[in-house]
């Protein structure tokens, strides 16, 4: 019955919802980066004045969370062995906390009242051990992680699928006490603790394919879903009389269920879990929870850090935002995100891969967001060419200072017909690019009008770099950041399906991070107009 109720209550969470949330995340990140005191501290929770509280990166609590979510993504995105080596060193450190008598990772030196404790949070940390065992570390790390997961299941998960937050053990491995640290009572279920279990058992099943962990994931998930309120965002503790929603728990579970729905072997459960996740995302992107339009520096409102301690109540939590973004990516790993123009060249570049050779069709939509774009440019070059100046772009479309579209032609710019650009109007462009002949044709469709020819077989830039593929595009402002945007950019062979081209925007991994405005290590200053 609960599955039916969850399924029928879901709304239609779509790609446009995800793009809207990521666009907001891009803006929040751009505002956050310059406000951080230094690179040795990280944001944690929002303050009422619109800033973040920060914590030192050297705090040792939850090593697996911190190292795998940062260096793990860096390794995944870059393949740089430096990041892998840091992860392996971190996993070795985490493994020293393994207690072989109890069979757990001993988590919490900071609480002197505990002897040998486990907390449900540690189900997230053990991914570092599982990953390490698969990437050059000793096989015993996997055994440690599996044993910890099994002991947590045995002692922290109740028979009905609810959970204790912590279990403390005597030196001989017997249970000393069970209860909660951040929840309401020893007999209650702390919402985020349950979320860590749902995510954790899903993750362990992904690594091990051990059916015991799929069963565990189902057990803790089914209890959680059966006890949710109508908006799918839980109270901070399922049994607490005090009401304070915890959006971070909802974000963690939404991400976990999107993965669990792909791992499930039962078709009905696959549908139920994905539908439930989308219902959660529906709520989280609604005005009730998304921080857009508020002074919060984060993404999600109404997170709860530690209610019993009176800490971080009804705030944005950085880890809630992190799993919210992960859930959006798991919903659609390659949505067609808009590209906003950038003043600095590294931040305005997007990679298209190396396969666009010969003759190619390029299509995209361009929307000016200011009255005068002052010579802003959309330009293309080879995948191997880092755009450090305008003369590194073989082809370019320019929004001129006098308000019309122009196209790079050899040593200058050309146009057959003057087509003015107007703020907040969207123009569709189509290009035919002959890479062998180094010539291209451009058409534009103004709003409400027929397509018109802008230039016909004009030459690539005469002093441009060598070009063998259409592998890199730059979206560059000359006045302010984000004064125009590009949507629906696709490149395809003549006669190929346009819809198929839309399925593979930005195939290289760093493209997403460019969209989120993660700053480059080396950045140029604002562009000099004479370089265009």
Short mmCIF file of C-alpha atoms in Angstrom, two decimals:
data_model
loop_
_atom_site.label_atom_id
_atom_site.label_comp_id
_atom_site.label_asym_id
_atom_site.label_seq_id
_atom_site.Cartn_x
_atom_site.Cartn_y
_atom_site.Cartn_z
CA UNK A 1 0.00 0.00 0.00
CA UNK A 2 2.77 2.46 0.86
CA UNK A 3 4.34 1.92 -2.57
CA UNK A 4 1.07 2.79 -4.26
CA UNK A 5 0.68 5.92 -2.18
CA UNK A 6 4.21 7.06 -2.97
CA UNK A 7 3.79 6.40 -6.66
CA UNK A 8 0.46 8.18 -7.08
CA UNK A 9 1.55 11.28 -5.17
CA UNK A 10 4.60 12.11 -7.31
CA UNK A 11 4.79 15.19 -9.51
CA UNK A 12 6.55 15.46 -12.84
CA UNK A 13 10.12 16.42 -11.99
CA UNK A 14 11.78 17.27 -15.31
CA UNK A 15 15.06 18.26 -16.93
CA UNK A 16 13.96 21.89 -16.80
CA UNK A 17 13.62 21.63 -13.00
CA UNK A 18 17.14 20.22 -12.79
CA UNK A 19 18.55 22.92 -15.06
CA UNK A 20 16.84 25.61 -13.00
CA UNK A 21 18.36 24.21 -9.81
CA UNK A 22 21.83 23.93 -11.36
CA UNK A 23 21.60 27.47 -12.71
CA UNK A 24 20.82 28.65 -9.19
CA UNK A 25 23.71 26.55 -7.83
CA UNK A 26 26.06 28.20 -10.31
CA UNK A 27 25.09 31.64 -9.03
CA UNK A 28 25.34 30.61 -5.36
CA UNK A 29 28.78 29.10 -5.89
CA UNK A 30 30.00 32.21 -7.68
CA UNK A 31 28.89 34.30 -4.68
CA UNK A 32 30.34 31.88 -2.11
CA UNK A 33 33.88 31.45 -3.44
CA UNK A 34 35.09 35.04 -2.91
CA UNK A 35 33.53 35.15 0.56
CA UNK A 36 35.43 32.17 1.96
CA UNK A 37 38.23 33.34 4.28
CA UNK A 38 40.89 31.06 2.77
CA UNK A 39 41.39 27.69 1.12
CA UNK A 40 41.97 26.02 4.49
CA UNK A 41 38.36 26.39 5.61
CA UNK A 42 35.12 25.05 4.13
CA UNK A 43 31.50 26.18 4.47
CA UNK A 44 29.19 24.24 6.78
CA UNK A 45 25.87 25.98 7.54
CA UNK A 46 24.15 29.25 6.68
CA UNK A 47 23.84 32.24 8.98
CA UNK A 48 20.93 34.67 9.13
CA UNK A 49 23.08 37.41 7.60
CA UNK A 50 23.46 35.43 4.36
CA UNK A 51 26.96 34.06 4.97
CA UNK A 52 28.37 30.63 5.83
CA UNK A 53 29.83 29.29 9.03
CA UNK A 54 33.12 27.62 8.15
CA UNK A 55 35.19 24.81 9.61
CA UNK A 56 38.88 23.97 9.27
CA UNK A 57 39.67 21.40 6.61
CA UNK A 58 41.89 19.63 9.14
CA UNK A 59 39.03 18.54 11.39
CA UNK A 60 39.37 14.73 11.46
CA UNK A 61 35.72 13.76 11.91
CA UNK A 62 34.13 11.76 9.05
CA UNK A 63 37.29 11.33 7.04
CA UNK A 64 35.57 9.16 4.44
CA UNK A 65 32.96 11.81 3.69
CA UNK A 66 35.50 14.58 3.28
CA UNK A 67 38.16 12.78 1.30
CA UNK A 68 36.02 10.69 -1.01
CA UNK A 69 33.56 13.47 -1.89
CA UNK A 70 36.41 15.88 -2.69
CA UNK A 71 39.47 13.93 -3.85
CA UNK A 72 37.27 11.11 -5.12
CA UNK A 73 35.47 13.43 -7.51
CA UNK A 74 38.78 15.04 -8.47
CA UNK A 75 40.17 11.59 -9.35
CA UNK A 76 37.01 10.65 -11.26
CA UNK A 77 37.00 13.88 -13.26
CA UNK A 78 40.71 14.20 -14.03
CA UNK A 79 42.33 10.78 -13.74
CA UNK A 80 45.29 12.51 -12.09
CA UNK A 81 47.15 9.84 -10.03
CA UNK A 82 47.92 12.46 -7.39
CA UNK A 83 44.30 12.38 -6.28
CA UNK A 84 44.24 8.57 -6.29
CA UNK A 85 47.32 8.46 -4.08
CA UNK A 86 45.79 10.90 -1.60
CA UNK A 87 42.69 8.71 -1.43
CA UNK A 88 44.71 5.58 -0.81
CA UNK A 89 46.63 7.32 1.98
CA UNK A 90 43.32 8.42 3.48
CA UNK A 91 41.86 4.93 3.27
CA UNK A 92 44.93 3.55 5.04
CA UNK A 93 44.36 6.06 7.82
CA UNK A 94 40.68 5.14 8.10
CA UNK A 95 41.58 1.45 8.23
CA UNK A 96 43.61 2.04 11.41
CA UNK A 97 40.30 2.73 13.18
CA UNK A 98 39.02 -0.78 12.50
CA UNK A 99 38.35 -2.79 15.67
CA UNK A 100 38.69 -6.47 14.79
CA UNK A 101 37.02 -7.67 18.00
CA UNK A 102 33.76 -5.84 17.25
CA UNK A 103 34.18 -5.77 13.48
CA UNK A 104 33.53 -2.04 13.05
CA UNK A 105 35.19 1.27 12.29
CA UNK A 106 35.52 2.91 15.73
CA UNK A 107 34.19 6.32 14.87
CA UNK A 108 34.25 8.89 17.58
CA UNK A 109 37.15 9.79 19.85
CA UNK A 110 35.50 13.16 20.46
CA UNK A 111 32.78 11.62 22.68
CA UNK A 112 34.44 10.45 25.88
CA UNK A 113 31.25 8.82 27.16
CA UNK A 114 31.46 6.14 24.46
CA UNK A 115 33.84 3.19 24.49
CA UNK A 116 33.88 1.57 21.00
CA UNK A 117 31.02 3.17 19.08
CA UNK A 118 29.57 2.97 15.61
CA UNK A 119 27.19 5.58 14.21
CA UNK A 120 24.99 5.26 11.16
CA UNK A 121 26.95 8.11 9.55
CA UNK A 122 29.96 5.79 9.19
CA UNK A 123 28.10 3.78 6.55
CA UNK A 124 29.07 6.66 4.27
CA UNK A 125 32.74 6.67 5.30
CA UNK A 126 33.34 3.06 4.35
CA UNK A 127 33.09 3.82 0.64
CA UNK A 128 36.65 5.05 0.95
CA UNK A 129 37.71 1.52 2.02
CA UNK A 130 35.69 -0.21 -0.69
CA UNK A 131 37.06 2.09 -3.37
CA UNK A 132 40.59 1.71 -2.03
CA UNK A 133 40.43 -2.08 -2.13
CA UNK A 134 39.51 -1.84 -5.83
CA UNK A 135 42.18 0.71 -6.67
CA UNK A 136 45.47 -0.61 -5.39
CA UNK A 137 44.83 -0.96 -1.66
CA UNK A 138 44.83 -4.26 0.27
CA UNK A 139 41.82 -6.56 -0.06
CA UNK A 140 41.37 -6.50 3.71
CA UNK A 141 39.93 -2.99 3.41
CA UNK A 142 36.94 -4.50 1.63
CA UNK A 143 36.57 -7.05 4.42
CA UNK A 144 36.62 -4.28 7.01
CA UNK A 145 33.90 -2.35 5.17
CA UNK A 146 31.71 -5.43 4.71
CA UNK A 147 32.07 -6.43 8.37
CA UNK A 148 31.20 -2.91 9.49
CA UNK A 149 28.09 -2.86 7.28
CA UNK A 150 26.95 -6.25 8.58
CA UNK A 151 27.49 -5.32 12.24
CA UNK A 152 25.59 -2.05 11.72
CA UNK A 153 22.74 -4.01 10.16
CA UNK A 154 22.72 -6.47 13.04
CA UNK A 155 22.84 -3.98 15.89
CA UNK A 156 21.69 -0.55 14.65
CA UNK A 157 18.78 -1.50 12.39
CA UNK A 158 15.64 -2.56 14.22
CA UNK A 159 13.51 -5.46 13.05
CA UNK A 160 10.94 -3.09 11.49
CA UNK A 161 13.61 -1.24 9.46
CA UNK A 162 13.94 1.83 11.70
CA UNK A 163 17.25 2.54 13.38
CA UNK A 164 19.29 3.61 16.36
CA UNK A 165 21.77 6.38 15.67
CA UNK A 166 24.63 4.80 17.58
CA UNK A 167 25.67 1.51 19.13
CA UNK A 168 28.43 1.46 21.75
CA UNK A 169 30.34 -1.75 22.54
CA UNK A 170 32.28 -3.20 25.41
CA UNK A 171 35.86 -4.29 24.80
CA UNK A 172 34.73 -7.89 24.33
CA UNK A 173 32.32 -6.89 21.54
CA UNK A 174 29.06 -7.06 23.48
CA UNK A 175 26.64 -4.13 23.26
CA UNK A 176 27.18 -1.54 25.97
CA UNK A 177 24.36 0.84 24.92
CA UNK A 178 22.24 1.92 21.95
CA UNK A 179 20.55 5.24 21.35
CA UNK A 180 20.88 8.57 19.64
CA UNK A 181 23.22 11.53 19.65
CA UNK A 182 21.40 13.86 17.24
CA UNK A 183 17.92 12.34 17.40
CA UNK A 184 15.01 12.70 19.83
CA UNK A 185 15.38 9.63 22.05
CA UNK A 186 16.93 6.19 22.32
CA UNK A 187 13.76 4.66 20.89
CA UNK A 188 13.23 7.18 18.09
CA UNK A 189 14.58 7.28 14.52
CA UNK A 190 16.73 10.25 13.59
CA UNK A 191 15.86 11.16 10.00
CA UNK A 192 19.34 11.80 8.64
CA UNK A 193 20.69 8.73 10.42
CA UNK A 194 18.13 6.64 8.52
CA UNK A 195 19.14 8.47 5.34
CA UNK A 196 22.80 7.51 5.85
CA UNK A 197 21.72 3.86 6.10
CA UNK A 198 19.66 4.00 2.90
CA UNK A 199 22.53 5.57 1.01
CA UNK A 200 25.15 3.40 2.70
CA UNK A 201 23.57 0.02 2.02
CA UNK A 202 22.82 1.02 -1.56
CA UNK A 203 26.47 1.98 -2.02
CA UNK A 204 27.83 -1.21 -0.42
CA UNK A 205 25.57 -3.29 -2.66
CA UNK A 206 26.94 -1.41 -5.68
CA UNK A 207 30.49 -2.39 -4.73
CA UNK A 208 29.87 -5.94 -3.57
CA UNK A 209 26.70 -7.18 -5.33
CA UNK A 210 26.11 -9.08 -2.08
CA UNK A 211 22.36 -9.73 -1.88
CA UNK A 212 22.41 -9.18 1.89
CA UNK A 213 23.04 -5.50 1.28
CA UNK A 214 20.27 -5.15 -1.29
CA UNK A 215 17.92 -6.67 1.29
CA UNK A 216 19.24 -4.24 3.89
CA UNK A 217 18.77 -1.27 1.55
CA UNK A 218 15.17 -2.33 0.90
CA UNK A 219 14.48 -2.77 4.59
CA UNK A 220 15.63 0.66 5.73
CA UNK A 221 14.15 2.35 2.63
CA UNK A 222 10.71 0.80 2.97
CA UNK A 223 10.42 1.92 6.58
CA UNK A 224 11.52 5.44 5.65
CA UNK A 225 9.03 5.78 2.76
CA UNK A 226 6.17 4.37 4.81
CA UNK A 227 6.66 7.05 7.47
CA UNK A 228 7.14 10.16 5.32
CA UNK A 229 4.78 13.16 5.42
CA UNK A 230 2.92 14.28 2.32
CA UNK A 231 5.72 16.50 0.98
CA UNK A 232 8.31 13.67 1.26
CA UNK A 233 10.62 15.78 3.43
CA UNK A 234 10.91 14.26 6.93
CA UNK A 235 10.81 15.91 10.31
CA UNK A 236 14.29 15.99 11.87
CA UNK A 237 13.32 12.89 13.87
CA UNK A 238 10.42 10.64 12.91
CA UNK A 239 9.23 10.37 16.52
CA UNK A 240 9.92 13.87 17.84
CA UNK A 241 6.96 16.04 18.90
CA UNK A 242 8.87 19.18 17.86
CA UNK A 243 8.48 19.93 14.18
CA UNK A 244 11.47 21.07 12.11
CA UNK A 245 11.94 19.67 8.63
CA UNK A 246 15.32 18.34 7.56
CA UNK A 247 15.85 18.95 3.85
CA UNK A 248 19.33 17.41 4.05
CA UNK A 249 17.86 14.00 4.88
CA UNK A 250 15.51 14.29 1.90
CA UNK A 251 18.41 15.19 -0.41
CA UNK A 252 20.51 12.23 0.75
CA UNK A 253 17.63 9.80 0.27
CA UNK A 254 16.64 11.23 -3.12
CA UNK A 255 20.17 10.62 -4.37
CA UNK A 256 20.32 7.15 -2.82
CA UNK A 257 16.99 6.06 -4.30
CA UNK A 258 17.92 7.23 -7.78
CA UNK A 259 20.88 4.86 -7.56
CA UNK A 260 18.96 2.08 -5.82
CA UNK A 261 16.34 2.17 -8.57
CA UNK A 262 19.07 1.29 -11.08
CA UNK A 263 20.46 -1.56 -8.96
CA UNK A 264 17.16 -3.12 -7.97
CA UNK A 265 16.40 -6.56 -9.37
CA UNK A 266 12.65 -6.24 -8.83
CA UNK A 267 10.84 -4.18 -11.48
CA UNK A 268 8.10 -2.94 -9.15
CA UNK A 269 10.61 -1.71 -6.60
CA UNK A 270 12.69 -0.04 -9.32
CA UNK A 271 9.66 2.03 -10.30
CA UNK A 272 8.64 2.73 -6.72
CA UNK A 273 12.06 3.92 -5.64
CA UNK A 274 12.61 6.18 -8.66
CA UNK A 275 9.12 7.66 -8.34
CA UNK A 276 9.69 8.33 -4.66
CA UNK A 277 13.01 10.05 -5.42
CA UNK A 278 11.40 12.31 -8.01
CA UNK A 279 8.66 13.24 -5.57
CA UNK A 280 11.35 14.28 -3.09
CA UNK A 281 13.10 16.37 -5.73
CA UNK A 282 9.77 17.97 -6.63
CA UNK A 283 9.51 19.23 -3.09
CA UNK A 284 13.14 20.28 -2.82
CA UNK A 285 13.01 22.46 -5.96
CA UNK A 286 9.76 24.08 -4.84
CA UNK A 287 9.69 27.55 -3.23
CA UNK A 288 9.13 25.84 0.12
CA UNK A 289 12.68 24.43 0.14
CA UNK A 290 14.82 25.92 -2.63
CA UNK A 291 16.67 28.96 -1.29
CA UNK A 292 16.26 30.98 -4.49
CA UNK A 293 14.95 34.46 -3.65
CA UNK A 294 16.18 34.33 -0.04
CA UNK A 295 19.40 35.59 1.52
CA UNK A 296 20.68 32.07 2.18
CA UNK A 297 24.08 31.36 0.59
CA UNK A 298 23.07 27.70 0.13
CA UNK A 299 20.70 25.78 -2.10
CA UNK A 300 18.21 24.17 0.29
CA UNK A 301 16.37 25.80 3.17
CA UNK A 302 15.19 24.03 6.33
CA UNK A 303 18.07 21.75 7.19
CA UNK A 304 18.71 20.56 10.75
CA UNK A 305 22.21 19.82 11.99
CA UNK A 306 21.83 18.92 15.66
CA UNK A 307 18.42 19.69 17.11
CA UNK A 308 19.02 18.44 20.69
CA UNK A 309 22.12 20.66 20.93
CA UNK A 310 20.27 23.64 19.48
CA UNK A 311 22.77 23.81 16.62
CA UNK A 312 22.04 24.53 12.97
CA UNK A 313 18.25 24.47 13.05
CA UNK A 314 16.30 25.64 10.01
CA UNK A 315 19.41 26.50 7.99
CA UNK A 316 21.13 25.57 4.75
CA UNK A 317 23.64 22.74 5.24
CA UNK A 318 26.54 22.29 2.82
CA UNK A 319 26.24 18.49 2.88
CA UNK A 320 22.53 18.70 2.15
CA UNK A 321 23.35 20.87 -0.86
CA UNK A 322 26.04 18.39 -1.96
CA UNK A 323 23.71 15.40 -2.04
CA UNK A 324 20.98 17.52 -3.63
CA UNK A 325 23.34 18.27 -6.53
CA UNK A 326 24.31 14.61 -6.71
CA UNK A 327 20.64 13.66 -6.91
CA UNK A 328 20.14 16.09 -9.80
CA UNK A 329 23.07 14.53 -11.65
CA UNK A 330 21.78 11.04 -10.99
CA UNK A 331 18.41 12.11 -12.35
CA UNK A 332 20.07 13.05 -15.62
CA UNK A 333 23.89 12.94 -15.89
CA UNK A 334 23.88 14.92 -19.14
CA UNK A 335 21.09 17.48 -19.13
CA UNK A 336 21.29 20.32 -21.60
CA UNK A 337 22.49 23.03 -19.22
CA UNK A 338 22.68 26.62 -20.47
CA UNK A 339 26.09 28.19 -20.98
CA UNK A 340 26.38 31.70 -19.57
CA UNK A 341 28.98 34.09 -20.96
CA UNK A 342 32.14 34.67 -18.92
CA UNK A 343 34.62 37.53 -18.78
CA UNK A 344 37.54 35.18 -18.18
CA UNK A 345 38.47 32.80 -20.96
CA UNK A 346 39.07 29.59 -18.94
CA UNK A 347 35.59 29.81 -17.37
CA UNK A 348 33.88 30.33 -20.72
CA UNK A 349 35.18 27.23 -22.48
CA UNK A 350 33.22 24.03 -23.11
CA UNK A 351 34.62 20.80 -24.54
CA UNK A 352 32.85 18.96 -27.36
CA UNK A 353 35.16 15.97 -27.83
CA UNK A 354 37.41 14.96 -30.72
CA UNK A 355 34.95 13.22 -33.06
CA UNK A 356 33.51 16.30 -34.82
CA UNK A 357 35.58 16.18 -38.02
CA UNK A 358 34.94 16.74 -41.74
CA UNK A 359 31.67 18.58 -42.34
CA UNK A 360 29.47 19.31 -39.34
CA UNK A 361 26.22 21.10 -38.58
CA UNK A 362 26.14 23.28 -35.46
CA UNK A 363 22.92 24.54 -33.94
CA UNK A 364 22.24 26.59 -30.80
CA UNK A 365 19.98 29.22 -29.27
CA UNK A 366 21.39 32.54 -28.09
CA UNK A 367 19.64 34.93 -25.70
CA UNK A 368 21.07 38.42 -25.00
CA UNK A 369 20.51 39.37 -21.36
CA UNK A 370 21.66 42.99 -21.73
CA UNK A 371 20.96 45.78 -24.20
CA UNK A 372 24.54 46.11 -25.45
CA UNK A 373 26.83 43.12 -25.34
CA UNK A 374 29.86 45.17 -26.34
CA UNK A 375 31.35 42.58 -28.68
CA UNK A 376 30.59 39.38 -26.79
CA UNK A 377 31.59 36.27 -28.73
CA UNK A 378 30.64 32.64 -29.25
CA UNK A 379 33.64 30.98 -30.88
CA UNK A 380 34.89 27.54 -31.90
CA UNK A 381 38.30 25.89 -32.21
CA UNK A 382 40.09 22.54 -32.06
CA UNK A 383 39.76 20.32 -28.98
CA UNK A 384 43.51 20.63 -28.35
CA UNK A 385 43.54 24.45 -28.42
CA UNK A 386 43.32 26.20 -25.07
CA UNK A 387 41.60 29.53 -25.71
CA UNK A 388 43.88 32.17 -24.19
CA UNK A 389 42.93 35.01 -26.55
CA UNK A 390 40.37 35.74 -29.25
CA UNK A 391 42.85 34.85 -31.99
CA UNK A 392 42.72 31.25 -30.76
CA UNK A 393 39.14 30.99 -32.11
CA UNK A 394 38.94 29.81 -35.72
CA UNK A 395 35.26 30.72 -36.04
CA UNK A 396 33.26 33.31 -34.14
CA UNK A 397 29.84 34.90 -33.89
CA UNK A 398 30.01 38.41 -32.40
CA UNK A 399 27.34 40.64 -30.87
CA UNK A 400 28.74 43.98 -31.98
CA UNK A 401 28.81 47.26 -30.07
CA UNK A 402 26.29 48.72 -32.54
CA UNK A 403 23.79 45.98 -31.77
CA UNK A 404 23.96 43.47 -34.65
CA UNK A 405 25.22 39.93 -35.20
CA UNK A 406 28.52 39.58 -37.09
CA UNK A 407 30.58 36.55 -38.16
CA UNK A 408 34.37 36.18 -38.29
CA UNK A 409 35.58 36.08 -41.91
CA UNK A 410 39.34 35.78 -42.37
CA UNK A 411 40.89 38.93 -40.94
CA UNK A 412 37.63 40.71 -40.08
CA UNK A 413 33.88 40.33 -39.55
CA UNK A 414 31.12 40.04 -42.16
CA UNK A 415 27.35 39.95 -42.53
CA UNK A 416 25.03 39.78 -45.53
CA UNK A 417 22.06 41.21 -43.69
CA UNK A 418 21.96 43.38 -40.58
CA UNK A 419 20.17 41.36 -37.90
CA UNK A 420 19.87 43.33 -34.63
CA UNK A 421 19.87 41.58 -31.27
CA UNK A 422 17.33 42.51 -28.60
CA UNK A 423 17.57 41.85 -24.87
CA UNK A 424 15.69 38.78 -23.61
CA UNK A 425 14.83 37.60 -27.12
CA UNK A 426 16.06 34.17 -28.24
CA UNK A 427 17.72 33.69 -31.65
CA UNK A 428 18.29 30.30 -33.23
CA UNK A 429 21.55 29.80 -35.15
CA UNK A 430 22.47 27.10 -37.65
CA UNK A 431 25.95 26.67 -39.08
CA UNK A 432 27.42 24.43 -41.77
CA UNK A 433 31.13 23.96 -41.08
CA UNK A 434 33.58 22.49 -43.60
CA UNK A 435 36.73 21.77 -41.60
CA UNK A 436 38.74 20.61 -44.62
CA UNK A 437 38.01 23.75 -46.66
CA UNK A 438 38.08 25.91 -43.51
CA UNK A 439 34.88 27.70 -44.46
CA UNK A 440 31.47 28.02 -42.82
CA UNK A 441 27.95 29.32 -43.46
CA UNK A 442 25.68 30.80 -40.80
CA UNK A 443 21.91 31.26 -40.71
CA UNK A 444 19.88 32.95 -37.98
CA UNK A 445 16.20 32.73 -37.11
CA UNK A 446 15.05 35.85 -35.22
CA UNK A 447 12.05 35.51 -32.86
CA UNK A 448 8.83 35.18 -34.84
CA UNK A 449 10.64 35.38 -38.20
CA UNK A 450 11.90 33.07 -40.91
CA UNK A 451 15.48 31.88 -41.07
CA UNK A 452 17.83 34.27 -42.89
CA UNK A 453 21.34 33.82 -44.27
CA UNK A 454 23.88 35.76 -42.21
CA UNK A 455 27.09 34.76 -44.08
CA UNK A 456 27.84 32.28 -46.86
CA UNK A 457 31.02 30.14 -46.87
CA UNK A 458 33.23 32.69 -45.16
CA UNK A 459 36.79 31.84 -44.20
CA UNK A 460 38.10 30.72 -40.83
CA UNK A 461 40.19 33.30 -38.99
CA UNK A 462 43.30 33.94 -41.06
CA UNK A 463 45.69 34.01 -38.08
CA UNK A 464 43.94 31.23 -36.15
CA UNK A 465 45.53 28.02 -34.82
CA UNK A 466 45.53 24.67 -36.66
CA UNK A 467 42.15 22.97 -36.51
CA UNK A 468 41.31 19.31 -37.13
CA UNK A 469 38.06 18.98 -35.18
CA UNK A 470 35.23 21.08 -33.86
CA UNK A 471 36.11 20.27 -30.28
CA UNK A 472 35.90 23.41 -28.16
CA UNK A 473 33.47 26.31 -27.87
CA UNK A 474 33.97 29.54 -25.91
CA UNK A 475 31.14 31.78 -24.67
CA UNK A 476 32.82 35.06 -23.79
CA UNK A 477 31.58 38.37 -22.35
CA UNK A 478 33.42 41.65 -22.71
CA UNK A 479 31.29 43.75 -20.34
CA UNK A 480 30.06 41.64 -17.40
CA UNK A 481 29.61 37.96 -16.64
CA UNK A 482 26.38 36.33 -17.80
CA UNK A 483 25.21 39.08 -20.16
CA UNK A 484 24.11 36.43 -22.68
CA UNK A 485 23.54 32.68 -22.67
CA UNK A 486 23.68 29.79 -25.11
CA UNK A 487 21.21 26.91 -24.91
CA UNK A 488 20.74 23.65 -26.81
CA UNK A 489 24.18 23.63 -28.42
CA UNK A 490 24.71 20.53 -30.53
CA UNK A 491 27.06 19.36 -33.25
CA UNK A 492 26.18 16.58 -35.69
CA UNK A 493 26.99 15.20 -39.12
CA UNK A 494 24.80 16.30 -42.06
CA UNK A 495 21.81 13.98 -42.25
CA UNK A 496 22.17 12.77 -38.64
CA UNK A 497 19.40 13.09 -36.08
CA UNK A 498 19.30 16.44 -34.29
CA UNK A 499 17.61 14.72 -31.32
CA UNK A 500 20.53 12.31 -31.04
CA UNK A 501 22.95 15.23 -30.97
CA UNK A 502 21.07 16.69 -28.02
CA UNK A 503 21.79 13.55 -26.01
CA UNK A 504 25.54 14.17 -25.84
CA UNK A 505 26.27 17.78 -24.88
CA UNK A 506 29.57 18.39 -23.12
CA UNK A 507 30.76 14.75 -23.07
CA UNK A 508 34.02 15.49 -21.24
CA UNK A 509 33.78 15.53 -17.45
CA UNK A 510 35.20 18.94 -16.63
CA UNK A 511 32.42 20.61 -18.62
CA UNK A 512 29.95 20.28 -15.76
CA UNK A 513 32.36 21.89 -13.34
CA UNK A 514 32.92 24.76 -15.74
CA UNK A 515 29.15 25.27 -15.75
CA UNK A 516 29.14 25.40 -11.96
CA UNK A 517 31.80 28.13 -12.09
CA UNK A 518 34.52 26.22 -10.24
CA UNK A 519 37.49 28.58 -10.70
CA UNK A 520 40.55 27.50 -12.65
CA UNK A 521 43.98 27.44 -11.00
CA UNK A 522 45.18 29.90 -13.65
CA UNK A 523 42.84 32.63 -14.82
CA UNK A 524 43.19 35.50 -17.23
CA UNK A 525 41.88 38.95 -16.53
CA UNK A 526 38.97 40.66 -18.32
CA UNK A 527 39.33 40.62 -22.08
CA UNK A 528 40.86 43.56 -23.90
CA UNK A 529 38.45 44.70 -26.65
CA UNK A 530 41.26 44.91 -29.21
CA UNK A 531 41.84 41.15 -28.85
CA UNK A 532 38.43 40.21 -30.18
#
